[in-house]
Coordinates of C-alpha atoms and ligand atoms in Angstrom, one line a residue:
M2 CA -51.4 70.3 51.6
S3 CA -54.4 68.4 52.7
H4 CA -55.0 66.9 56.1
T5 CA -55.0 63.2 54.4
I6 CA -52.1 63.6 52.3
K7 CA -50.3 64.6 55.9
K8 CA -50.7 61.1 57.1
F9 CA -49.7 59.4 54.0
I10 CA -46.5 60.8 54.0
L11 CA -45.9 59.8 57.5
A12 CA -46.8 56.4 57.3
L13 CA -44.1 56.3 54.4
S14 CA -41.4 58.2 55.4
L15 CA -40.8 55.6 58.3
L16 CA -39.2 53.6 55.5
P17 CA -36.0 54.7 54.4
I18 CA -36.4 56.9 51.4
A19 CA -33.2 56.2 48.7
W20 CA -34.6 58.2 45.4
G21 CA -35.1 62.0 45.6
A22 CA -35.0 62.4 41.8
S23 CA -35.5 66.0 40.7
A24 CA -37.9 65.0 38.1
L25 CA -40.8 64.6 40.3
Q26 CA -39.3 67.7 42.6
S27 CA -40.4 70.0 39.7
A28 CA -44.1 68.3 40.6
D29 CA -44.2 69.9 44.1
E30 CA -45.1 73.2 42.7
V31 CA -48.2 71.8 40.9
A32 CA -49.4 68.4 42.6
P33 CA -49.5 67.7 46.3
E34 CA -48.9 64.4 45.3
A35 CA -45.8 65.1 44.0
A36 CA -44.7 64.8 47.7
I37 CA -46.2 61.2 47.7
A38 CA -43.7 60.6 44.5
L39 CA -41.0 61.7 46.5
A40 CA -41.4 58.6 48.2
A41 CA -42.2 56.0 45.6
K42 CA -38.9 54.5 45.5
Q43 CA -38.5 53.6 48.8
D44 CA -35.9 51.3 49.4
R45 CA -38.1 48.1 48.6
N46 CA -38.8 47.2 52.4
P47 CA -42.9 46.1 52.5
V48 CA -45.5 48.6 53.4
Y49 CA -47.3 47.8 56.4
S50 CA -50.4 49.1 57.3
K51 CA -53.8 47.9 59.1
D52 CA -56.9 49.6 57.6
W53 CA -56.6 49.6 53.7
M54 CA -54.2 49.9 50.9
V55 CA -53.4 50.3 47.4
A56 CA -50.7 49.4 45.3
V57 CA -50.8 51.1 42.0
A58 CA -48.4 51.4 39.2
N59 CA -47.8 55.5 39.3
P60 CA -47.8 57.4 42.5
V61 CA -50.7 59.9 41.6
A62 CA -52.9 57.1 41.0
A63 CA -52.2 55.4 43.9
T64 CA -52.9 58.4 46.1
A65 CA -55.9 59.2 44.2
A66 CA -57.1 55.7 45.1
A67 CA -56.0 55.8 48.7
N68 CA -58.1 59.5 49.1
V69 CA -60.9 57.7 48.4
L70 CA -60.5 54.5 50.7
E71 CA -59.0 57.4 53.2
N72 CA -62.7 59.0 52.7
G73 CA -65.1 56.1 53.2
G74 CA -65.1 54.5 50.0
N75 CA -64.5 50.9 49.1
A76 CA -62.2 49.0 47.2
I77 CA -64.5 49.0 44.1
D78 CA -64.5 52.8 44.0
A79 CA -60.7 53.2 44.6
A80 CA -59.9 51.4 41.6
I81 CA -62.2 53.2 39.4
A82 CA -60.7 56.2 40.6
A83 CA -56.9 54.9 40.4
Q84 CA -58.2 53.8 36.9
A85 CA -59.1 57.8 36.1
M86 CA -55.9 59.0 36.7
L87 CA -53.5 55.8 35.4
G88 CA -55.2 56.6 31.7
L89 CA -53.9 60.0 32.7
V90 CA -50.7 59.7 34.0
E91 CA -49.7 56.4 32.8
P92 CA -51.4 56.4 29.2
Q93 CA -48.8 53.8 27.3
S94 CA -50.6 51.0 29.6
S95 CA -53.8 51.8 30.3
G96 CA -57.1 53.9 29.4
L97 CA -60.4 54.5 28.2
G98 CA -59.7 53.1 25.2
G99 CA -58.4 49.5 26.2
G100 CA -59.8 46.7 28.1
A101 CA -59.0 45.1 31.9
F102 CA -60.4 42.2 33.8
L103 CA -61.3 42.2 37.3
V104 CA -61.2 39.8 40.4
Y105 CA -63.2 40.9 43.2
F106 CA -63.6 39.6 46.5
D107 CA -66.5 40.5 48.5
A108 CA -66.3 40.7 52.3
G109 CA -70.2 41.0 52.7
T110 CA -70.9 37.8 50.6
G111 CA -67.5 36.1 51.0
T112 CA -67.6 35.4 47.4
V113 CA -65.0 36.0 44.0
T114 CA -66.8 37.4 41.5
T115 CA -64.8 38.1 38.2
L116 CA -65.6 40.6 35.1
D117 CA -64.7 40.6 31.6
G118 CA -64.3 44.3 30.1
R119 CA -61.8 42.4 27.3
E120 CA -61.9 44.2 24.3
T121 CA -64.1 42.8 21.3
A122 CA -63.6 42.4 17.7
P123 CA -65.5 44.1 15.3
T124 CA -68.7 42.6 13.7
A125 CA -66.8 42.8 10.3
A126 CA -63.6 41.4 11.2
T127 CA -62.8 37.6 9.9
S128 CA -60.2 35.2 10.5
K129 CA -58.2 36.8 7.7
L130 CA -57.5 40.2 9.5
F131 CA -54.4 40.3 10.1
L132 CA -53.5 38.1 6.8
D133 CA -51.4 39.2 3.3
A134 CA -52.8 39.2 -0.1
Q135 CA -50.8 35.7 -0.4
G136 CA -52.4 34.7 3.1
E137 CA -49.5 34.8 5.0
P138 CA -49.2 37.0 8.5
L139 CA -48.5 40.5 8.8
K140 CA -45.5 41.6 10.3
F141 CA -46.4 42.4 13.7
F142 CA -46.2 46.3 13.9
D143 CA -47.5 46.9 10.4
A144 CA -50.3 45.1 12.4
V145 CA -50.5 46.9 15.1
I146 CA -50.0 50.7 13.9
G147 CA -53.7 51.7 12.7
G148 CA -57.0 50.8 13.0
R149 CA -57.2 47.1 11.9
S150 CA -55.9 46.3 15.5
V151 CA -58.3 48.1 17.6
G152 CA -60.7 45.7 19.4
V153 CA -64.2 47.6 20.7
P154 CA -63.0 49.0 24.7
G155 CA -64.1 47.5 27.3
T156 CA -62.7 49.8 30.3
P157 CA -65.5 52.3 30.6
A158 CA -68.5 49.7 30.5
L159 CA -66.4 47.5 33.0
M160 CA -65.7 50.8 35.5
E161 CA -69.4 51.7 35.5
E162 CA -70.7 48.3 35.8
M163 CA -68.3 47.7 38.8
H164 CA -69.7 50.7 40.5
K165 CA -73.2 49.7 39.7
R166 CA -73.1 46.5 41.2
W167 CA -70.8 47.4 44.3
G168 CA -70.0 51.4 43.8
K169 CA -70.3 53.2 47.3
T170 CA -69.0 56.9 46.6
A171 CA -70.6 59.1 44.0
W172 CA -69.8 58.1 40.6
P173 CA -68.5 61.6 39.5
D174 CA -66.6 62.0 43.0
L175 CA -64.6 59.0 41.6
L176 CA -63.2 60.4 38.2
Q177 CA -63.7 64.3 39.5
P178 CA -59.4 64.5 40.9
A179 CA -58.4 62.7 37.6
I180 CA -60.5 65.1 35.3
E181 CA -59.1 68.2 37.2
R182 CA -55.6 66.4 37.2
A183 CA -56.3 66.4 33.2
R184 CA -57.0 70.2 33.6
A185 CA -54.2 71.1 35.6
G186 CA -51.5 69.0 34.3
F187 CA -49.7 66.2 35.6
T188 CA -45.8 65.9 35.5
V189 CA -44.6 63.4 32.7
S190 CA -42.7 60.6 34.6
E191 CA -38.7 59.3 33.8
R192 CA -40.5 56.2 32.7
L193 CA -43.1 58.0 30.1
S194 CA -41.0 60.3 28.8
G195 CA -38.4 57.9 27.9
L196 CA -41.4 55.5 25.9
V197 CA -42.3 58.6 24.3
T198 CA -38.7 59.1 23.3
S199 CA -37.5 55.3 22.0
G200 CA -41.1 54.8 20.5
A201 CA -41.4 58.5 18.9
E202 CA -41.2 57.3 14.9
R203 CA -44.4 54.9 15.8
L204 CA -45.8 57.5 17.9
S205 CA -45.6 60.3 14.9
K206 CA -47.5 58.0 12.6
H207 CA -50.9 59.6 13.7
P208 CA -50.7 63.1 13.9
V209 CA -53.3 63.7 17.1
T210 CA -50.9 61.5 19.0
K211 CA -47.6 63.1 17.9
D212 CA -49.0 66.4 18.3
Y213 CA -50.1 65.1 22.5
F214 CA -46.8 63.1 23.1
L215 CA -44.4 65.2 20.8
P216 CA -45.4 68.8 20.8
G217 CA -43.6 70.7 18.1
G218 CA -42.0 67.5 17.0
E219 CA -39.9 66.9 20.3
P220 CA -40.9 63.8 22.9
V221 CA -42.2 65.5 25.7
Q222 CA -39.5 65.5 28.5
V223 CA -39.5 64.1 32.1
G224 CA -40.7 66.8 34.9
T225 CA -42.8 68.6 32.1
I226 CA -46.1 69.0 33.0
L227 CA -48.5 68.1 30.4
R228 CA -52.0 69.1 30.4
N229 CA -54.8 67.0 28.5
P230 CA -58.2 68.6 28.7
D231 CA -59.7 66.3 25.8
Y232 CA -59.2 63.6 28.0
A233 CA -61.1 65.4 31.1
D234 CA -63.9 66.2 29.1
V235 CA -64.4 63.4 28.0
L236 CA -64.5 62.1 32.1
Q237 CA -66.3 64.9 32.7
A238 CA -69.6 63.8 30.1
M239 CA -68.6 60.3 31.7
A240 CA -69.4 61.6 35.3
E241 CA -72.7 63.9 34.0
E242 CA -74.4 60.8 31.9
G243 CA -72.4 57.5 32.4
A244 CA -70.0 55.3 30.4
S245 CA -73.3 55.6 27.5
V246 CA -71.0 58.6 26.4
F247 CA -68.4 56.4 25.3
Y248 CA -70.2 54.1 23.3
S249 CA -72.7 56.3 21.4
G250 CA -72.9 59.5 19.8
D251 CA -70.0 62.1 19.1
L252 CA -67.6 60.1 20.8
A253 CA -68.4 56.7 19.0
S254 CA -68.2 58.5 15.7
D255 CA -64.9 59.8 16.6
I256 CA -63.6 56.8 18.0
V257 CA -65.2 55.0 14.9
E258 CA -64.1 57.8 12.0
T259 CA -60.1 57.5 13.7
I260 CA -60.3 53.4 13.5
T261 CA -61.7 54.2 9.9
G262 CA -60.1 56.9 8.8
F263 CA -56.3 55.6 9.3
E264 CA -55.7 55.3 5.2
S265 CA -52.8 53.3 5.6
N266 CA -53.8 50.3 7.7
P267 CA -57.9 51.0 8.5
G268 CA -59.9 48.7 11.0
V269 CA -63.5 48.1 10.0
M270 CA -65.2 48.8 13.9
A271 CA -68.7 50.4 12.8
L272 CA -70.7 52.3 15.7
E273 CA -73.1 48.8 16.7
D274 CA -69.7 47.4 17.8
L275 CA -69.7 50.5 20.3
A276 CA -73.4 50.3 21.0
N277 CA -73.3 46.3 21.6
Y278 CA -70.2 46.1 24.1
K279 CA -71.3 44.4 27.0
V280 CA -68.9 43.6 30.0
I281 CA -69.2 39.6 31.1
E282 CA -69.5 38.3 34.3
R283 CA -67.6 34.7 33.8
D284 CA -66.8 32.2 36.9
A285 CA -63.6 32.9 38.6
V286 CA -61.0 29.9 37.7
C287 CA -59.6 28.5 41.3
G288 CA -56.8 26.2 41.5
P289 CA -55.5 24.2 44.6
Y290 CA -52.0 25.0 45.7
R291 CA -50.6 23.6 48.9
I292 CA -53.3 25.1 51.8
Y293 CA -54.2 27.4 48.9
Q294 CA -56.9 28.2 46.4
V295 CA -55.4 30.4 43.8
C296 CA -58.3 32.1 42.3
G297 CA -58.2 34.8 39.2
M298 CA -60.2 35.3 35.7
G299 CA -60.9 32.5 33.4
P300 CA -61.1 32.5 29.1
P301 CA -60.9 34.8 27.5
S302 CA -57.7 35.2 29.5
S303 CA -55.5 32.4 29.5
G304 CA -53.7 33.7 32.8
A305 CA -56.3 31.5 35.5
L306 CA -56.0 28.5 34.0
T307 CA -52.0 28.9 33.0
V308 CA -51.2 29.6 36.4
A309 CA -53.7 27.1 38.4
Q310 CA -51.8 24.4 36.1
I311 CA -48.0 25.1 36.4
L312 CA -48.7 25.6 40.4
G313 CA -51.2 21.9 40.0
L314 CA -48.4 20.1 38.3
L315 CA -45.4 21.7 40.7
E316 CA -47.5 20.5 44.0
P317 CA -45.8 17.0 44.9
Y318 CA -42.5 18.7 44.7
D319 CA -41.1 20.8 47.6
L320 CA -39.8 23.6 45.9
G321 CA -39.4 25.1 50.1
A322 CA -36.9 22.6 50.7
L323 CA -35.1 23.4 47.6
G324 CA -34.8 26.8 47.9
A325 CA -35.2 30.0 45.7
S326 CA -31.5 29.5 44.4
N327 CA -31.5 25.6 43.7
P328 CA -31.5 25.1 39.6
E329 CA -33.3 22.1 40.7
S330 CA -36.3 24.2 41.9
W331 CA -36.2 26.2 38.7
R332 CA -36.0 23.4 36.5
L333 CA -38.9 21.9 37.6
I334 CA -40.9 25.6 37.8
G335 CA -39.2 25.7 34.1
D336 CA -40.9 22.4 32.7
A337 CA -44.0 22.9 34.4
S338 CA -44.6 26.4 32.7
R339 CA -43.5 24.5 29.2
L340 CA -46.0 22.2 30.0
A341 CA -48.6 24.2 30.9
F342 CA -47.7 27.0 27.7
A343 CA -48.2 23.8 25.4
D344 CA -51.7 23.2 26.5
R345 CA -52.4 26.9 26.9
G346 CA -51.3 27.4 23.3
R347 CA -53.1 24.6 21.9
Y348 CA -56.9 24.6 23.8
M349 CA -57.2 27.8 25.1
A350 CA -59.3 30.9 23.8
D351 CA -62.8 33.1 24.0
S352 CA -65.1 30.0 25.8
D353 CA -67.9 31.9 24.1
F354 CA -66.6 30.7 20.9
V355 CA -64.2 27.6 21.3
K356 CA -65.0 25.0 23.9
V357 CA -62.3 25.2 26.2
P358 CA -61.5 22.3 28.2
A359 CA -61.1 24.3 31.7
R360 CA -62.2 21.7 33.9
G361 CA -60.5 19.1 31.9
L362 CA -57.1 21.0 32.2
L363 CA -56.8 21.4 35.8
K364 CA -58.6 18.1 36.5
T365 CA -56.2 16.4 39.6
D366 CA -55.7 12.8 37.8
Y367 CA -54.5 14.8 34.3
V368 CA -52.2 17.4 36.4
K369 CA -50.9 14.4 38.5
A370 CA -50.1 12.8 35.2
R371 CA -48.9 15.7 33.6
S372 CA -46.7 16.6 36.6
M373 CA -45.0 13.1 36.7
L374 CA -43.0 14.2 33.3
L375 CA -41.1 16.5 35.6
K376 CA -39.5 13.2 37.4
G377 CA -35.8 13.3 35.5
T378 CA -33.2 16.0 36.0
K379 CA -32.6 17.5 32.8
A380 CA -34.8 20.1 30.6
L381 CA -37.6 17.9 29.0
E382 CA -36.0 17.1 25.6
E383 CA -40.2 17.2 24.0
V384 CA -43.0 19.1 25.4
A385 CA -46.1 18.6 23.9
P386 CA -50.1 19.4 24.4
G387 CA -51.7 17.0 27.1
E388 CA -55.1 15.8 26.2
P389 CA -57.5 16.7 28.8
E390 CA -60.5 15.0 29.4
W391 CA -63.0 17.0 27.1
D392 CA -66.4 16.3 26.0
E393 CA -65.4 18.0 22.1
T394 CA -64.0 15.8 20.0
R395 CA -62.3 18.3 17.8
F396 CA -58.8 19.1 18.3
W397 CA -57.0 22.5 17.8
A398 CA -53.8 24.0 16.0
D399 CA -51.1 25.1 17.9
D400 CA -51.4 29.3 18.5
E401 CA -49.4 31.4 17.3
S402 CA -49.6 35.0 18.6
L403 CA -46.9 37.3 19.6
E404 CA -47.4 39.5 22.7
L405 CA -45.2 42.4 23.9
P406 CA -45.5 44.0 27.2
S407 CA -46.9 47.3 28.5
T408 CA -50.1 47.2 30.4
T409 CA -51.1 48.0 34.4
H410 CA -51.9 46.2 37.5
F411 CA -53.2 47.4 40.7
S412 CA -54.0 46.0 44.3
I413 CA -56.1 47.3 46.2
I414 CA -57.7 46.4 50.0
D415 CA -60.4 48.2 51.8
R416 CA -60.9 48.2 55.7
D417 CA -63.9 45.9 55.6
G418 CA -61.7 43.4 53.7
N419 CA -62.9 44.0 50.0
A420 CA -60.5 43.1 47.5
V421 CA -59.2 43.9 44.2
S422 CA -57.1 42.8 42.0
I423 CA -57.1 44.3 38.3
T424 CA -54.8 43.8 35.3
S425 CA -56.0 46.8 32.7
T426 CA -54.4 47.3 29.3
I427 CA -54.4 48.6 25.6
E428 CA -52.0 46.0 24.9
N429 CA -48.5 47.1 23.3
G430 CA -47.1 50.5 24.9
F431 CA -49.4 53.4 23.5
G432 CA -51.6 50.4 21.8
S433 CA -52.8 51.1 18.2
R434 CA -51.1 54.5 18.6
L435 CA -54.1 56.0 17.4
M436 CA -55.5 58.8 19.8
T437 CA -58.9 60.6 20.2
N438 CA -60.4 62.8 22.5
G439 CA -57.2 62.6 24.6
F440 CA -56.6 58.7 25.2
L441 CA -55.3 56.0 23.3
L442 CA -56.9 53.3 21.2
N443 CA -56.0 49.7 22.0
N444 CA -54.2 47.1 19.4
E445 CA -55.5 44.2 21.6
L446 CA -56.5 42.3 18.2
T447 CA -53.1 41.7 17.9
D448 CA -53.6 39.2 21.0
F449 CA -55.8 36.7 18.6
S450 CA -53.5 34.7 16.5
F451 CA -52.5 36.0 13.1
R452 CA -52.8 32.5 11.0
D453 CA -56.4 30.9 11.5
Q454 CA -55.3 27.4 10.4
R455 CA -52.5 25.1 10.4
D456 CA -52.2 22.1 8.3
G457 CA -56.2 22.2 8.1
K458 CA -57.2 22.4 11.7
P459 CA -58.9 25.8 12.7
I460 CA -56.5 27.8 15.9
A461 CA -59.1 28.8 18.8
N462 CA -57.4 32.0 18.9
R463 CA -58.6 32.8 15.5
V464 CA -59.8 36.1 14.8
E465 CA -63.8 35.8 15.0
P466 CA -66.6 38.6 14.5
G467 CA -67.5 39.4 18.0
K468 CA -64.5 37.7 19.7
R469 CA -62.4 38.5 22.7
P470 CA -58.8 37.8 22.3
R471 CA -56.9 35.5 24.6
S472 CA -54.8 37.4 27.0
S473 CA -52.3 36.6 29.6
M474 CA -53.2 38.8 32.1
S475 CA -53.5 36.9 35.4
P476 CA -55.5 39.3 38.0
T477 CA -54.8 36.9 41.0
I478 CA -56.7 36.7 45.0
V479 CA -55.0 33.6 46.6
M480 CA -57.7 32.4 49.0
Q481 CA -56.9 30.3 52.4
D482 CA -60.2 29.3 54.2
G483 CA -62.4 31.4 52.3
K484 CA -60.6 34.4 52.6
P485 CA -58.0 36.7 50.6
V486 CA -54.5 36.3 51.7
L487 CA -52.6 37.3 48.7
I488 CA -54.1 39.9 45.9
I489 CA -51.1 40.2 42.9
G490 CA -50.7 40.8 39.3
S491 CA -48.6 42.2 36.7
P492 CA -48.4 43.5 32.8
G493 CA -45.1 41.5 30.5
G494 CA -47.2 39.9 28.2
S495 CA -47.6 36.3 28.4
R496 CA -44.5 36.6 31.0
I497 CA -47.6 37.8 32.9
I498 CA -47.6 34.0 33.7
G499 CA -44.3 33.3 34.9
Y500 CA -44.0 36.5 36.9
V501 CA -47.2 36.0 38.8
T502 CA -46.3 31.9 39.3
K503 CA -42.9 32.9 40.8
T504 CA -43.9 35.6 43.3
I505 CA -46.6 33.2 44.5
I506 CA -44.4 30.5 45.1
A507 CA -42.0 32.7 46.6
H508 CA -44.3 33.7 49.5
I509 CA -45.7 30.7 49.8
D510 CA -42.7 28.4 49.3
W511 CA -40.3 30.5 50.1
G512 CA -41.4 32.2 52.9
M513 CA -40.3 35.9 51.2
D514 CA -42.4 39.0 52.5
I515 CA -44.1 40.3 48.8
Q516 CA -41.2 42.8 48.6
K517 CA -38.9 40.9 48.4
A518 CA -41.2 38.1 46.5
I519 CA -41.9 40.9 44.1
S520 CA -38.4 42.0 43.7
S521 CA -36.5 38.6 43.6
P522 CA -34.8 37.9 39.7
H523 CA -37.3 36.7 37.3
L524 CA -36.9 33.2 35.6
V525 CA -39.2 32.9 33.0
N526 CA -39.4 29.8 30.3
R527 CA -42.5 29.7 28.0
F528 CA -41.6 27.8 25.7
G529 CA -38.4 26.4 26.0
T530 CA -36.0 29.1 26.4
F531 CA -35.0 30.4 29.8
D532 CA -35.1 34.0 30.4
L533 CA -33.1 35.0 33.0
E534 CA -32.5 38.6 34.8
K535 CA -29.9 40.6 33.5
G536 CA -27.9 42.1 36.3
T537 CA -29.4 39.9 39.0
D538 CA -28.6 36.8 40.6
A539 CA -30.4 34.8 38.2
E540 CA -27.1 35.1 36.2
M541 CA -25.6 32.5 38.4
L542 CA -28.1 30.0 37.5
S543 CA -27.2 30.2 33.7
V544 CA -24.7 27.5 34.2
P545 CA -26.1 24.5 35.6
L546 CA -29.7 25.2 33.7
E547 CA -27.5 25.0 30.4
A548 CA -25.6 21.9 32.1
M549 CA -29.6 20.8 31.9
G550 CA -30.0 21.3 28.9
Y551 CA -31.6 24.5 28.5
E552 CA -30.7 27.1 26.2
V553 CA -30.5 30.5 28.2
N554 CA -31.1 34.2 27.2
L555 CA -30.2 37.2 29.7
R556 CA -32.6 40.2 29.2
D557 CA -34.0 42.4 31.0
L558 CA -37.4 41.2 32.6
T559 CA -40.2 44.6 33.0
S560 CA -42.5 43.2 35.2
G561 CA -44.9 45.4 37.1
L562 CA -46.1 43.3 40.2
H563 CA -47.9 45.2 43.2
G564 CA -49.3 42.7 45.8
I565 CA -50.7 43.1 49.2
V566 CA -50.8 40.2 51.4
I567 CA -53.3 40.2 54.4
N568 CA -51.8 38.6 57.6
A569 CA -53.8 38.4 60.7
G570 CA -51.8 41.0 62.1
G571 CA -53.3 43.4 59.1
L572 CA -51.6 44.6 55.5
E573 CA -48.2 44.3 53.7
G574 CA -47.6 45.4 50.6
G575 CA -45.2 45.6 47.6
A576 CA -44.6 47.6 44.5
D577 CA -42.2 46.4 41.5
H578 CA -39.0 48.4 41.9
R579 CA -38.9 47.8 37.7
R580 CA -41.7 50.2 37.4
E581 CA -42.8 53.5 39.2
G582 CA -45.6 51.9 41.3
I583 CA -46.0 52.8 45.4
V584 CA -47.7 51.5 47.9
L585 CA -49.8 53.2 50.2
G586 CA -51.6 52.3 53.1
K587 CA -53.0 53.1 56.7
Ligands
LIG15 N1 -52.3 42.3 25.8 C1 -51.9 41.2 26.9 C2 -52.6 40.5 27.2 O1 -53.9 40.7 27.4 C3 -51.3 42.2 28.0 C4 -49.8 42.9 27.9 C5 -49.1 43.1 28.7 O2 -48.7 42.6 29.8 O3 -48.3 43.8 28.3 O4 -52.5 39.5 27.5

């Protein structure tokens, strides 16, 4: 066991360890990081540290990131190492075949930069991509499984772009741990094996995917050592030649063949689509909340605009005085969310293709006027999009798209104060279910609206060639006086917006530490129905919320929030007990 690893364990062992799961004990034999994994399900106290911190959805990937920081690398380096490892150990959520958004605070320049590594529709895609011969939308999973749903992946290019701009550690060194782990094998986690078992039928539709996740026809079991030499080879090639190996040559041909060759539901991606992929720098979207600026990813994500709108609508109300268990707090949050989601549905999409009234949606007068709608005491009977100030005369029709949760979020801060907030995805769990060269291909194109118009009006988020599907991913950095005070984000489809907003409110207004803020029950309202997290205290709000006029729905709400608070005294980290993540720090 290396010196470095021992030190992390020491930091963690100060916390109660409530989880001695046998699943990961078998990993001791193969991986030093298994010892860290044993500490993974600490009793959900926050983790404290002084110098640096990582909060990542998987212990092995968290360790890879932590080692980079311990060896003098920066937050960007650590994020690249984490992503390379996540593609191996949490393949259902993110990887080379997917896309991601980066929100980055650079301590040297004091600026927030956002990079868009979102998947892109191929040139041959049309607005009818997800309509059948009768012009009706395909069933969701009929669209997802196969080549049709695959967008041009952005994650490899994003990793490289991040490194070119800000990286400090040599590029090959960041990929090396994942290469070694892929060759030696990693321990299949409970979550991965559970998802393979429950998703076996869909995973079996593509022989390559089936062979990997269901060797001999049986789902991989928790504790099994799974090797992925193909993935190691891809990373090795990337280590030697950069991300271009992914976008041209044999690998690009394999990707295109996998997509176009899936006969029952082929896609239209061509080699040029891969060759033309670009990471795009976008202006960060920042909205005020109390004494803070909440900064995140603008279009094609709806994340930052919607989070900022919800918080803006809530600004006049004293949520702190009302408290976390008061139904009135949730009426305000719920209806603020509904109003923001109405605007999201109508106006938000890839701003390179449709005009998005980004400024208008966050304009003080507009937000104030919408906020007045929350004045009553009952659930709003009707919620419609507003009319933000806009120089575009055409009005869009409301969007229609279904997003189901997978995805991963990681938050990292280094000893210089550089902060990384990344949400990374292949969309649905296991994406399109197509696999090539050891990685899964995304189904991100199903984040577009399947319909292209309604009553003759175009839908902003319709499929167009070269366009990026609207996202809900909300990698966020909350700033105070020009410095980051909270790094946060989550998977969860369009519920991401609710998870992130709740965590910000729980920390800022209700004074919870970051772990409590993450662990506190979810109550999410997007389109009217209030989703309350099953088996939690949220259930107690069911009767009062119903009395206010809401339809209430008890369900699992599997967020994957990973957050870091930056205080004058040090760092405080939290990881979501609903998934497998941990916090490491020193
Ligand atoms: N594809 C979704 C988005 O970009 C994320 C899916 C998820 O979080 O599970 O918004």
